[in-house]
mmCIF file of C-alpha atoms in Angstrom:
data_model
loop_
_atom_site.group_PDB
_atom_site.id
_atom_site.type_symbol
_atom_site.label_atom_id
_atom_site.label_comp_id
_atom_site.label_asym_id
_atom_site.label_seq_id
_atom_site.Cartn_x
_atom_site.Cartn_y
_atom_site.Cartn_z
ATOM 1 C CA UNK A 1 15.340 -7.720 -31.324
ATOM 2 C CA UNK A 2 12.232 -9.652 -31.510
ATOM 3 C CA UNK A 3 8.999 -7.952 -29.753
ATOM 4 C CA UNK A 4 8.910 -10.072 -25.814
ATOM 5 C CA UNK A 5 5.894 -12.600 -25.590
ATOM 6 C CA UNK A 6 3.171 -10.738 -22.750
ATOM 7 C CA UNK A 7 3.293 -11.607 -19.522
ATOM 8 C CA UNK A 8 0.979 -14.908 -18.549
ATOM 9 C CA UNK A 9 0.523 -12.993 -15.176
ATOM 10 C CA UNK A 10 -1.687 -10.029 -15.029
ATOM 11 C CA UNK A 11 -2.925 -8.003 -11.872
ATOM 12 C CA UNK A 12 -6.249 -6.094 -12.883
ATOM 13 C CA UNK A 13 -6.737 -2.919 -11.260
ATOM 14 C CA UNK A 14 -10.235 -1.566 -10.768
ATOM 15 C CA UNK A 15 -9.814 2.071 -11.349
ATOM 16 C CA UNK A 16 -13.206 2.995 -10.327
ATOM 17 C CA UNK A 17 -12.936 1.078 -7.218
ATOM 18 C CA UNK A 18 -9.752 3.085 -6.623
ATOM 19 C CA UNK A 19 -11.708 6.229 -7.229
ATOM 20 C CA UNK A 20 -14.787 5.743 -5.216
ATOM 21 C CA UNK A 21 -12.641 4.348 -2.327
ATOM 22 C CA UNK A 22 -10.433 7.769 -2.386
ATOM 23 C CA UNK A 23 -14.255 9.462 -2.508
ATOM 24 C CA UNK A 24 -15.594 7.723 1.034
ATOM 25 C CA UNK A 25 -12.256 8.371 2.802
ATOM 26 C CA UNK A 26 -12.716 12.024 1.670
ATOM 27 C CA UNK A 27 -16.191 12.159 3.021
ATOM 28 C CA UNK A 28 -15.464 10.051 6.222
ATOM 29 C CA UNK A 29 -13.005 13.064 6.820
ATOM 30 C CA UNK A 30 -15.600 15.142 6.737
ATOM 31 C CA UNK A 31 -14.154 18.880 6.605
ATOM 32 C CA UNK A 32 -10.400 17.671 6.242
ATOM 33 C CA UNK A 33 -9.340 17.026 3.287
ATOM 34 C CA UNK A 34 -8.071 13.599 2.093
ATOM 35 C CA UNK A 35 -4.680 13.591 0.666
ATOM 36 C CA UNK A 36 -3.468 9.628 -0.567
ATOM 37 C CA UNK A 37 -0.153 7.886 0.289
ATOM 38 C CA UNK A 38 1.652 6.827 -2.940
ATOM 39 C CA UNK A 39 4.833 5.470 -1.468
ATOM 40 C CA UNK A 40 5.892 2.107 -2.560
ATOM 41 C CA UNK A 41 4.441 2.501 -5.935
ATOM 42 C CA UNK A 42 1.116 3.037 -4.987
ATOM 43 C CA UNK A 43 1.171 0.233 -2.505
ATOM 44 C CA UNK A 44 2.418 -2.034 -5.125
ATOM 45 C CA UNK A 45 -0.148 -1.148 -7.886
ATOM 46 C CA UNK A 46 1.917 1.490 -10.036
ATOM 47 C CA UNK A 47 2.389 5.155 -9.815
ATOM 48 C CA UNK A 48 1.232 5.233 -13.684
ATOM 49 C CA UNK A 49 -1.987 3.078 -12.693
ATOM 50 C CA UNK A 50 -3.413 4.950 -9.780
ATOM 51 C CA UNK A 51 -2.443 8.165 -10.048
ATOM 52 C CA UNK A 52 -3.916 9.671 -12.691
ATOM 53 C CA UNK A 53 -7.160 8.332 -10.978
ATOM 54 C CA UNK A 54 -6.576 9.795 -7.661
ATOM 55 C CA UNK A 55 -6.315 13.105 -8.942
ATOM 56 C CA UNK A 56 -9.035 12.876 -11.135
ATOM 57 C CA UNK A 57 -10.789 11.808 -7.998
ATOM 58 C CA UNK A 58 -9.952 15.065 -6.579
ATOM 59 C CA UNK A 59 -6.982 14.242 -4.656
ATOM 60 C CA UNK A 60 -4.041 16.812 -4.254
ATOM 61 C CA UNK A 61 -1.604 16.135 -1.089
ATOM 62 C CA UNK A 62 0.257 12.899 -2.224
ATOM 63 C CA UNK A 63 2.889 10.958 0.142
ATOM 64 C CA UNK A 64 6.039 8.965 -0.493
ATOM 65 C CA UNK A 65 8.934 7.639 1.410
ATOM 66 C CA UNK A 66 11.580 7.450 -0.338
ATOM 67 C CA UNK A 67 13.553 10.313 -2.946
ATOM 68 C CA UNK A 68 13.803 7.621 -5.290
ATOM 69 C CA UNK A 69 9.773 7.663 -5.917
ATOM 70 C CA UNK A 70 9.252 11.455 -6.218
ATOM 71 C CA UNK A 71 10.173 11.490 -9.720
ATOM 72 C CA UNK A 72 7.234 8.989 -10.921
ATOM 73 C CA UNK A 73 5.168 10.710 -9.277
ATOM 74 C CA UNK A 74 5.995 14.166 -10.711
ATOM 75 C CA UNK A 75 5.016 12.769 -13.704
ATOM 76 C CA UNK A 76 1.592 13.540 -12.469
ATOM 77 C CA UNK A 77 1.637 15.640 -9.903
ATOM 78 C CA UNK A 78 2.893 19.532 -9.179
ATOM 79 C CA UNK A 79 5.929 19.665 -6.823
ATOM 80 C CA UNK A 80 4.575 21.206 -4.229
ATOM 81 C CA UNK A 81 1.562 18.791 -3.423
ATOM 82 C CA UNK A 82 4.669 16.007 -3.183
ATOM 83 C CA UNK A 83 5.827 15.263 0.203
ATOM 84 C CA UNK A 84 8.896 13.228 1.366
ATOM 85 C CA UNK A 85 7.886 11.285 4.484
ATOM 86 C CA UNK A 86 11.635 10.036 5.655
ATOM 87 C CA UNK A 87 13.011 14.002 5.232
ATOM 88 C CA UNK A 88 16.180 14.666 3.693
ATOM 89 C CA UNK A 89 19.290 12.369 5.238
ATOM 90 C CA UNK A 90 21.836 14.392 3.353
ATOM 91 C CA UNK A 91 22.824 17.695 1.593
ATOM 92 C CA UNK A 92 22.397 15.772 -1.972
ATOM 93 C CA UNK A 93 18.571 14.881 -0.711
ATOM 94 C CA UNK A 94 18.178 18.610 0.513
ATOM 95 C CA UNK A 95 19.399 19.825 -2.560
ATOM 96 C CA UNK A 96 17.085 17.317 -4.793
ATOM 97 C CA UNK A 97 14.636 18.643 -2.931
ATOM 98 C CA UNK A 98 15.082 22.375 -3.624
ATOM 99 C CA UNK A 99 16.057 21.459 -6.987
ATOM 100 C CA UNK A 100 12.094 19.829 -7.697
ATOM 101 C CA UNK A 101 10.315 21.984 -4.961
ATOM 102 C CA UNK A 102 8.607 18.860 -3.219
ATOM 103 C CA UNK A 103 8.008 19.376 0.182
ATOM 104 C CA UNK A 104 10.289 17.248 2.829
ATOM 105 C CA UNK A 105 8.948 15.730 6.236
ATOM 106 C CA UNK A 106 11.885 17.250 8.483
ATOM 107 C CA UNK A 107 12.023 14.109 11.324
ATOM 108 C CA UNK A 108 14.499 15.864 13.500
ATOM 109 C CA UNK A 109 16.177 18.700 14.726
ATOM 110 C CA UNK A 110 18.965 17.889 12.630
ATOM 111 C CA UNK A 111 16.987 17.440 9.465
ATOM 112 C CA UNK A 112 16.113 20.794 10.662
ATOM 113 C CA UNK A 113 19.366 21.675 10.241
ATOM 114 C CA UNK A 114 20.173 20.867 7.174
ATOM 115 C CA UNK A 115 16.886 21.895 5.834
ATOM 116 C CA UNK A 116 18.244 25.266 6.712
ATOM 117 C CA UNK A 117 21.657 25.328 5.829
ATOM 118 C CA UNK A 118 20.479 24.279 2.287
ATOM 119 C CA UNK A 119 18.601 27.518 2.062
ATOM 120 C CA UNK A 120 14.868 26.650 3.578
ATOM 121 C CA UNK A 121 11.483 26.414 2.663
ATOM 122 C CA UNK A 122 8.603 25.364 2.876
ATOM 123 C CA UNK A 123 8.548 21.987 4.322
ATOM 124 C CA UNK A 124 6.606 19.308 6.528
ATOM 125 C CA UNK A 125 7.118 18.517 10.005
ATOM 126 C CA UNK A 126 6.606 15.357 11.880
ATOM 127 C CA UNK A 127 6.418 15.436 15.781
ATOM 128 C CA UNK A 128 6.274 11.737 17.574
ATOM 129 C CA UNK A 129 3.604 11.584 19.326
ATOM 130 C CA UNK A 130 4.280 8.143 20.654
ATOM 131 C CA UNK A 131 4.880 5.512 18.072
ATOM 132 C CA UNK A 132 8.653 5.956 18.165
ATOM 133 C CA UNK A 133 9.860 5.915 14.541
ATOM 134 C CA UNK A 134 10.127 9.083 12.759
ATOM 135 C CA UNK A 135 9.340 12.989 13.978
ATOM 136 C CA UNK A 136 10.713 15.248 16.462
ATOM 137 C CA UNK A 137 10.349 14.991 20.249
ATOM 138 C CA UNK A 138 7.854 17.274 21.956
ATOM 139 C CA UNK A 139 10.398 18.829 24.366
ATOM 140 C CA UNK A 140 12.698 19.363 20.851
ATOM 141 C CA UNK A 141 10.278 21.894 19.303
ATOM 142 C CA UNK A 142 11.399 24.491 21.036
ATOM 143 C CA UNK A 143 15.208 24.297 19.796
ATOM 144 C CA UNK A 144 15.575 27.506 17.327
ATOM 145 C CA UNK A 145 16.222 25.598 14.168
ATOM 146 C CA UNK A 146 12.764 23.823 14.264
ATOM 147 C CA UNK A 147 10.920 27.126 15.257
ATOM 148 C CA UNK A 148 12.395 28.797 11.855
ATOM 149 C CA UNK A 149 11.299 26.220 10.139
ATOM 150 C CA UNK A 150 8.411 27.076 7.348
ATOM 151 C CA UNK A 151 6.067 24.363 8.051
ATOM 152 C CA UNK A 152 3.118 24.063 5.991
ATOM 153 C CA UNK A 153 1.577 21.230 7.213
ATOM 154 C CA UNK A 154 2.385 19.840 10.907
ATOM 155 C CA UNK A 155 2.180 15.915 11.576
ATOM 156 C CA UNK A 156 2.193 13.214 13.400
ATOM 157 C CA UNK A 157 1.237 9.309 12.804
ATOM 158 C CA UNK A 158 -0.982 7.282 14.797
ATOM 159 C CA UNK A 159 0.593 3.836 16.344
ATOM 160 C CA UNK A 160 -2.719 2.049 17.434
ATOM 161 C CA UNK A 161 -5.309 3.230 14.737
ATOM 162 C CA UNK A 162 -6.766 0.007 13.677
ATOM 163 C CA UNK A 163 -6.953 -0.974 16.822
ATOM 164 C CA UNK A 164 -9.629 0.316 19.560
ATOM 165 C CA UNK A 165 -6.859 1.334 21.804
ATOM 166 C CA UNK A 166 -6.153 3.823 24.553
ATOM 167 C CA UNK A 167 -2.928 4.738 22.671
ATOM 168 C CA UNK A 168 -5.481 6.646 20.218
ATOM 169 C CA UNK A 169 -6.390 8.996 22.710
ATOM 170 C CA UNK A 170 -3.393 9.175 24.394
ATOM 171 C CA UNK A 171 -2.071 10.394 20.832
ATOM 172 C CA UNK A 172 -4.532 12.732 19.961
ATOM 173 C CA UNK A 173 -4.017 14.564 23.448
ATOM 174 C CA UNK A 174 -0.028 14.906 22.869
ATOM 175 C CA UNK A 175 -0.949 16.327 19.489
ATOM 176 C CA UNK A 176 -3.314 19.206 20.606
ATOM 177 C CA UNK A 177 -0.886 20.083 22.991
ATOM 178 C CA UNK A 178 1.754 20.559 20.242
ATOM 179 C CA UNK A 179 -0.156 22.280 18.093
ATOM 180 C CA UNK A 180 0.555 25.874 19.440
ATOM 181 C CA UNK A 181 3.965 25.063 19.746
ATOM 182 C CA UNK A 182 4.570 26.192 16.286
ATOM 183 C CA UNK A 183 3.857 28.154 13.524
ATOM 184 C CA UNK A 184 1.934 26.084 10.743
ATOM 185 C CA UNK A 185 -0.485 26.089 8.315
ATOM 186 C CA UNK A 186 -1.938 23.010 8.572
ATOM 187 C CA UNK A 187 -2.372 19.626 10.795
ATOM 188 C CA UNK A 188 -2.462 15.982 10.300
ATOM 189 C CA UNK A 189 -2.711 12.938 12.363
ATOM 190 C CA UNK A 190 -5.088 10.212 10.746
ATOM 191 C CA UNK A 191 -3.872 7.140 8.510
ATOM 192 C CA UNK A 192 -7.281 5.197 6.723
ATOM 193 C CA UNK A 193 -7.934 3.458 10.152
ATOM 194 C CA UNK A 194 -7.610 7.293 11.659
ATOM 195 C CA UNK A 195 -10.245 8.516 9.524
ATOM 196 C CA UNK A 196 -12.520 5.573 10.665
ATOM 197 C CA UNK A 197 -11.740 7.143 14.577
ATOM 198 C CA UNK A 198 -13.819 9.703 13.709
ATOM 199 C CA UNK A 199 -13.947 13.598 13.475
ATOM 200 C CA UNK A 200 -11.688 14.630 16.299
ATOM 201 C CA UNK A 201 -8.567 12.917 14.443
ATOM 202 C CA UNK A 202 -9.466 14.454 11.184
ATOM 203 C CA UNK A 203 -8.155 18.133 11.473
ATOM 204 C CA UNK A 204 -6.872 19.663 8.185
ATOM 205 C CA UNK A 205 -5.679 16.490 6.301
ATOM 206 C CA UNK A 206 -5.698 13.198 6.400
ATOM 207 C CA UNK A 207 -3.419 10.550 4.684
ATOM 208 C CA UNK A 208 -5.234 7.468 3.713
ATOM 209 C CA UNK A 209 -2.840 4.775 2.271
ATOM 210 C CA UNK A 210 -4.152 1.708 2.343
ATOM 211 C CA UNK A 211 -8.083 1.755 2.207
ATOM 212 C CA UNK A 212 -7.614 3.545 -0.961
ATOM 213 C CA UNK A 213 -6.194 0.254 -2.285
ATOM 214 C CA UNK A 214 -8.625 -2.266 -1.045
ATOM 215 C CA UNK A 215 -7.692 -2.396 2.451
ATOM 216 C CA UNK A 216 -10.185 -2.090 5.544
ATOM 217 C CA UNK A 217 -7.899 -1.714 8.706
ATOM 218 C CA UNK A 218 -11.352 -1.315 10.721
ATOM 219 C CA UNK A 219 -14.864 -2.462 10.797
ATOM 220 C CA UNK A 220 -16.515 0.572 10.359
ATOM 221 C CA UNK A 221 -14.652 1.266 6.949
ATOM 222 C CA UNK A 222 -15.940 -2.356 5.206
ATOM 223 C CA UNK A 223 -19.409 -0.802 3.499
ATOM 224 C CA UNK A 224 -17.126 2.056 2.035
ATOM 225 C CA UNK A 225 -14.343 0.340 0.988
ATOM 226 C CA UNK A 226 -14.271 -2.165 -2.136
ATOM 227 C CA UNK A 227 -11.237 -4.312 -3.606
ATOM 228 C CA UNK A 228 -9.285 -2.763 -6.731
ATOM 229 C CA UNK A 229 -6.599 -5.654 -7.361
ATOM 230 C CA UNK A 230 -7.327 -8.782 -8.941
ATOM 231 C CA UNK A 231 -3.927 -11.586 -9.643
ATOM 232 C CA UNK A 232 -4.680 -13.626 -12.711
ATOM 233 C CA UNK A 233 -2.623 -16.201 -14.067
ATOM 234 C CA UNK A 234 -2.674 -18.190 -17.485
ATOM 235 C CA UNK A 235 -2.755 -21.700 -17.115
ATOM 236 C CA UNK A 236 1.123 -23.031 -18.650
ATOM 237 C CA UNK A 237 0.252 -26.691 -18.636
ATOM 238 C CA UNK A 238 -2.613 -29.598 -17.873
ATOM 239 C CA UNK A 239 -1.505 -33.062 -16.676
ATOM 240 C CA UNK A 240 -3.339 -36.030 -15.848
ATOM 241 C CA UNK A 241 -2.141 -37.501 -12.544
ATOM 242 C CA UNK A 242 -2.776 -41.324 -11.561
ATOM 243 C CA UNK A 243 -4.400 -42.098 -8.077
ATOM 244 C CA UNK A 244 -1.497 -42.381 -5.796
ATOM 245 C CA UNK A 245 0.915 -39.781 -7.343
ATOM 246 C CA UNK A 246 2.134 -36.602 -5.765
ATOM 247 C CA UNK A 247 2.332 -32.703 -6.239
ATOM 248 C CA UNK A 248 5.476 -30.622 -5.735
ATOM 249 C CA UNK A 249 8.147 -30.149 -3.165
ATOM 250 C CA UNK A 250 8.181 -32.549 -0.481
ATOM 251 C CA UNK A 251 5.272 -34.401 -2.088
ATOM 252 C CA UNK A 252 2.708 -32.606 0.584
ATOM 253 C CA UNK A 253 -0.505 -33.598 -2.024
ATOM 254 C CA UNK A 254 -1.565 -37.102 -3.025
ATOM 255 C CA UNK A 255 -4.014 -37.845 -5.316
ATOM 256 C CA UNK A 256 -6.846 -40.178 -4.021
ATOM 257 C CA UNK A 257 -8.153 -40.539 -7.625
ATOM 258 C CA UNK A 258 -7.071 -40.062 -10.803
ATOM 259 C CA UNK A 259 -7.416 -36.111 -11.848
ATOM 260 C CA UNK A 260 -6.469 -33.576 -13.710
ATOM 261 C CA UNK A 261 -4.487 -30.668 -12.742
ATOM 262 C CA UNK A 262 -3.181 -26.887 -14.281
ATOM 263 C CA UNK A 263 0.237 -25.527 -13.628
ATOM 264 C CA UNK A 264 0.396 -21.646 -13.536
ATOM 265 C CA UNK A 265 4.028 -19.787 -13.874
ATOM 266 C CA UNK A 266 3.729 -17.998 -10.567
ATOM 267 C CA UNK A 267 4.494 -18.016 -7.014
ATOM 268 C CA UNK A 268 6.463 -16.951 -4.390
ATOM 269 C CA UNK A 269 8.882 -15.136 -6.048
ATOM 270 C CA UNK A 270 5.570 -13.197 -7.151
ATOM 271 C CA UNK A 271 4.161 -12.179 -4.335
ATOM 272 C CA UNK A 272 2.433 -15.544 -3.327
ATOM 273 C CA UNK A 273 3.800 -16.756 -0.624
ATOM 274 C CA UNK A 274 3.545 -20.165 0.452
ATOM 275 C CA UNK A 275 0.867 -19.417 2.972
ATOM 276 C CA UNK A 276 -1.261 -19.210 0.434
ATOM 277 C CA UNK A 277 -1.301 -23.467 0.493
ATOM 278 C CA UNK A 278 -4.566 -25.255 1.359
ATOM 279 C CA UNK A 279 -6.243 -21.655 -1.208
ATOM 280 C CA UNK A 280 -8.091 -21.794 -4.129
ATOM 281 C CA UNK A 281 -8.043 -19.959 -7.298
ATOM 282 C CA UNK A 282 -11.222 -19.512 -9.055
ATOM 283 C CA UNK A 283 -12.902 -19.461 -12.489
ATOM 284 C CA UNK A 284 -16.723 -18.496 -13.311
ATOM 285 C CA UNK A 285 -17.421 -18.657 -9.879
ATOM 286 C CA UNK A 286 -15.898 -22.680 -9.769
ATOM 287 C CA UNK A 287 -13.206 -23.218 -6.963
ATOM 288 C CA UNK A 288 -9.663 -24.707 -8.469
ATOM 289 C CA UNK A 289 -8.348 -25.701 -5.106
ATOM 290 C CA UNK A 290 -3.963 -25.109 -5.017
ATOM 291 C CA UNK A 291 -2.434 -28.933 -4.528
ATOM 292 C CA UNK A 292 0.668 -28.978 -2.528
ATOM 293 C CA UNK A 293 3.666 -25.791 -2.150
ATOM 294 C CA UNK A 294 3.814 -22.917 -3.593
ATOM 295 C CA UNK A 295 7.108 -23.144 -5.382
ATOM 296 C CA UNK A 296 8.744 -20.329 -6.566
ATOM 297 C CA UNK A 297 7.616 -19.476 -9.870
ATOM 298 C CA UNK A 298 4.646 -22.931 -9.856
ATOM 299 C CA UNK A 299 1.788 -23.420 -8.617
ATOM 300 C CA UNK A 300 -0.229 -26.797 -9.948
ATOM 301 C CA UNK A 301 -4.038 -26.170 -9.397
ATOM 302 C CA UNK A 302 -6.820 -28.694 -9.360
ATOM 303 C CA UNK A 303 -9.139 -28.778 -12.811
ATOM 304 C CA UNK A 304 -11.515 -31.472 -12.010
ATOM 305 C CA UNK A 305 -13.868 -28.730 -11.136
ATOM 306 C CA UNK A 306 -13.110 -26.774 -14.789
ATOM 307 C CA UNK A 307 -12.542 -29.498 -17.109
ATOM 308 C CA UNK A 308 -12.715 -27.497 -20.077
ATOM 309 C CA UNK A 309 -10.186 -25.101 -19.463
ATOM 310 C CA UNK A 310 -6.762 -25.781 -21.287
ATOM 311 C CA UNK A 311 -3.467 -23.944 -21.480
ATOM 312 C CA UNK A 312 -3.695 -20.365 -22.124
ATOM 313 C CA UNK A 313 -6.813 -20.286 -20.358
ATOM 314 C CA UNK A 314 -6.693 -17.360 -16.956
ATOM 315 C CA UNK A 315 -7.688 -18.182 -13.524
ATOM 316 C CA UNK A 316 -7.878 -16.030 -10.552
ATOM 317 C CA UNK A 317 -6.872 -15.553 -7.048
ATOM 318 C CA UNK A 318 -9.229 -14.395 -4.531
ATOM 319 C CA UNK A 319 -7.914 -11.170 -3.159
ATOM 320 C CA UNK A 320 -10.082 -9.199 -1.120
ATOM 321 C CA UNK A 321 -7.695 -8.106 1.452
ATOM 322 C CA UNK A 322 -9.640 -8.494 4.576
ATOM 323 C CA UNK A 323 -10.253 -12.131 3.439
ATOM 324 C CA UNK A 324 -6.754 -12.718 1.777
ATOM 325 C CA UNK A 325 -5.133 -12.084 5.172
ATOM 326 C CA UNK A 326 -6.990 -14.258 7.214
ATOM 327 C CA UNK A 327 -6.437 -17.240 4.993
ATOM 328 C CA UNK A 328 -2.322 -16.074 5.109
ATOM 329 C CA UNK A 329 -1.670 -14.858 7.841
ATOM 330 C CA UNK A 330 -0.371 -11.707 6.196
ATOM 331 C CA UNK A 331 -1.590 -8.352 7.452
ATOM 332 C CA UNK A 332 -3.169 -6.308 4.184
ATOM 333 C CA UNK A 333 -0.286 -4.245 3.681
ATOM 334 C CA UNK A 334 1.996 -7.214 3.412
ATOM 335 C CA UNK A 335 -0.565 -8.616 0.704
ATOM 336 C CA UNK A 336 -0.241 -5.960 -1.335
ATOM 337 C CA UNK A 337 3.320 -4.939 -1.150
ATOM 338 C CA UNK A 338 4.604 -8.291 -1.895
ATOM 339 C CA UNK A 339 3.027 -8.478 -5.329
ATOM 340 C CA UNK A 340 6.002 -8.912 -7.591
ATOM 341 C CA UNK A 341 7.214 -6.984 -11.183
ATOM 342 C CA UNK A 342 6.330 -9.934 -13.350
ATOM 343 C CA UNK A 343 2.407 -9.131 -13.240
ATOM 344 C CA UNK A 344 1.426 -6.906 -15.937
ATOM 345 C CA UNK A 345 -0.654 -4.125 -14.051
#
């Protein structure tokens, strides 16, 4: 079978903006240690692109969420510094993770419980400490099968962190009180926005996830924090519209003059979202303002400002997160989650 063309989407990844972000959040937690979420394929960036990076970095506590992303991971990573954040739903899970010696997050007493029945371990524990999701009630750590439990590291997750919210406090009060509850070996409480709340939320470890990958949930993380994705697309086709005609679906863009315009082979079903109208993409510093929708897989730039640039030629998207989710509407996360499979990274 004949070799496939490459991809005419690309998402550059600045690994030593990835490494120097892990580096602050380490030093912000001052004499925690900072471990780095890796669920969701890095946030969307690949396992195979960050990774390697973070640990040369000097990071060694890495998170997921599901079973199905341990093994990627493992790729890089020893077992034990491998935790599961949703626990272990079933004996199969329990029994995967035995089988790879990753570390579960046992949510529940009866997690707990099945934890033990599979033979035990060391494992994680959360404890809710008010955002209602995941982790064990307060009043539940007493129940037998959690105190037998061989916790290495005991957790919780802050609801309000980016936020300068009472909840913070309220949180980090309910977790001191848990703390002698139950045997452990270590404690954790702060997401990125967590470290930026200062050294009282640090304790042992914290768990930045998305300020490693560009994102600055507070203000006083922005002089630390610097973008690592870039979206590029290759321009597919030039036109030359007419004064009068229109661009796209529901023929939202008219031209007042004549023009010429690029079409680029992405969109929504990418990861660009048609929030993104009323944008521009960029090239040597020149703004190529989108016309009309997003479609799915199209979006039709304007050239006038780049008129030498022909088909084949790459354009990007501005995509510092801070200022990508004011102009969408999308919260950070969102921004970089959504970025679809048909970039190559």
């Amino acid at each position: 079978m004949s070799e496939v063309p490459p991809p005419t989407l690309r998402l550059k990844i600045d690994r030593d903006a990835l490494a120097s972000n892990w580096s602050a959040l380490d030093r912000m937690s001052g004499k925690a240690r900072a471990g780095a979420a890796v669920k969701a394929d890095c946030y969307g960036l690949g396992v195979e692109n960050c990774l390697p990076t973070l640990i040369e970095a000097g990071a060694r506590d890495f998170f997921v969420a599901h079973w199905s992303e341990v093994a990627p991971v493992l790729e890089h990573a020893a077992p034990e510094q491998v935790a599961v954040l949703h626990g272990p739903l079933d004996s199969s899970e329990a029994a995967y993770a035995r089988a790879t010696g990753v570390r579960p997050v046992i949510d529940s007493v009866r997690q707990a419980k099945l934890w033990t029945e599979s033979g035990g371990g060391p494992c994680h524990l959360m404890v809710d400490s008010g955002i209602n999701r995941l982790g064990i009630r307060p009043e539940e750590i007493s129940d037998p099968l959690v105190q037998s439990l061989e916790v290495e590291v005991l957790m919780s997750h802050l609801a309000c962190a980016d936020e300068d919210s009472t909840m913070n406090a309220r949180q980090l009060a309910d977790f001191r009180a848990i703390l002698p509850m139950i045997d452990h070996q270590a404690e954790s409480l702060a997401n990125s926005a967590g470290i930026a709340l200062g050294s009282d939320y640090h304790f042992d470890l914290t768990r930045p996830g998305l300020s490693l990958y560009g994102g600055v949930p507070r203000q006083e993380l922005e002089s630390s924090i610097s973008q690592v994705a870039y979206p590029e697309a290759a321009i597919i086709q030039t036109r030359n519209l007419r004064a009068g005609e229109t661009v796209g679906y529901n023929a939202t863009f008219t031209a007042k003059h004549d023009m010429r315009v690029g079409v680029l082979s992405l969109g929504y079903a990418d990861g660009i979202l048609r929030s993104w109208g009323g944008a521009a993409f960029g090239h040597e510093g020149r703004s190529l303002p989108i016309l009309g929708k997003v479609s799915m897989d199209m979006i039709v730039i304007d050239l006038d400002a780049a008129p030498e640039l022909v088909e084949g030629d790459w354009v990007s998207l501005p995509y510092s997160l801070p200022d990508a989710a004011r102009q969408t509407a999308l919260s950070q996360y969102e921004l970089l989650t959504v970025l679809g499979h048909r970039f190559d990274r």
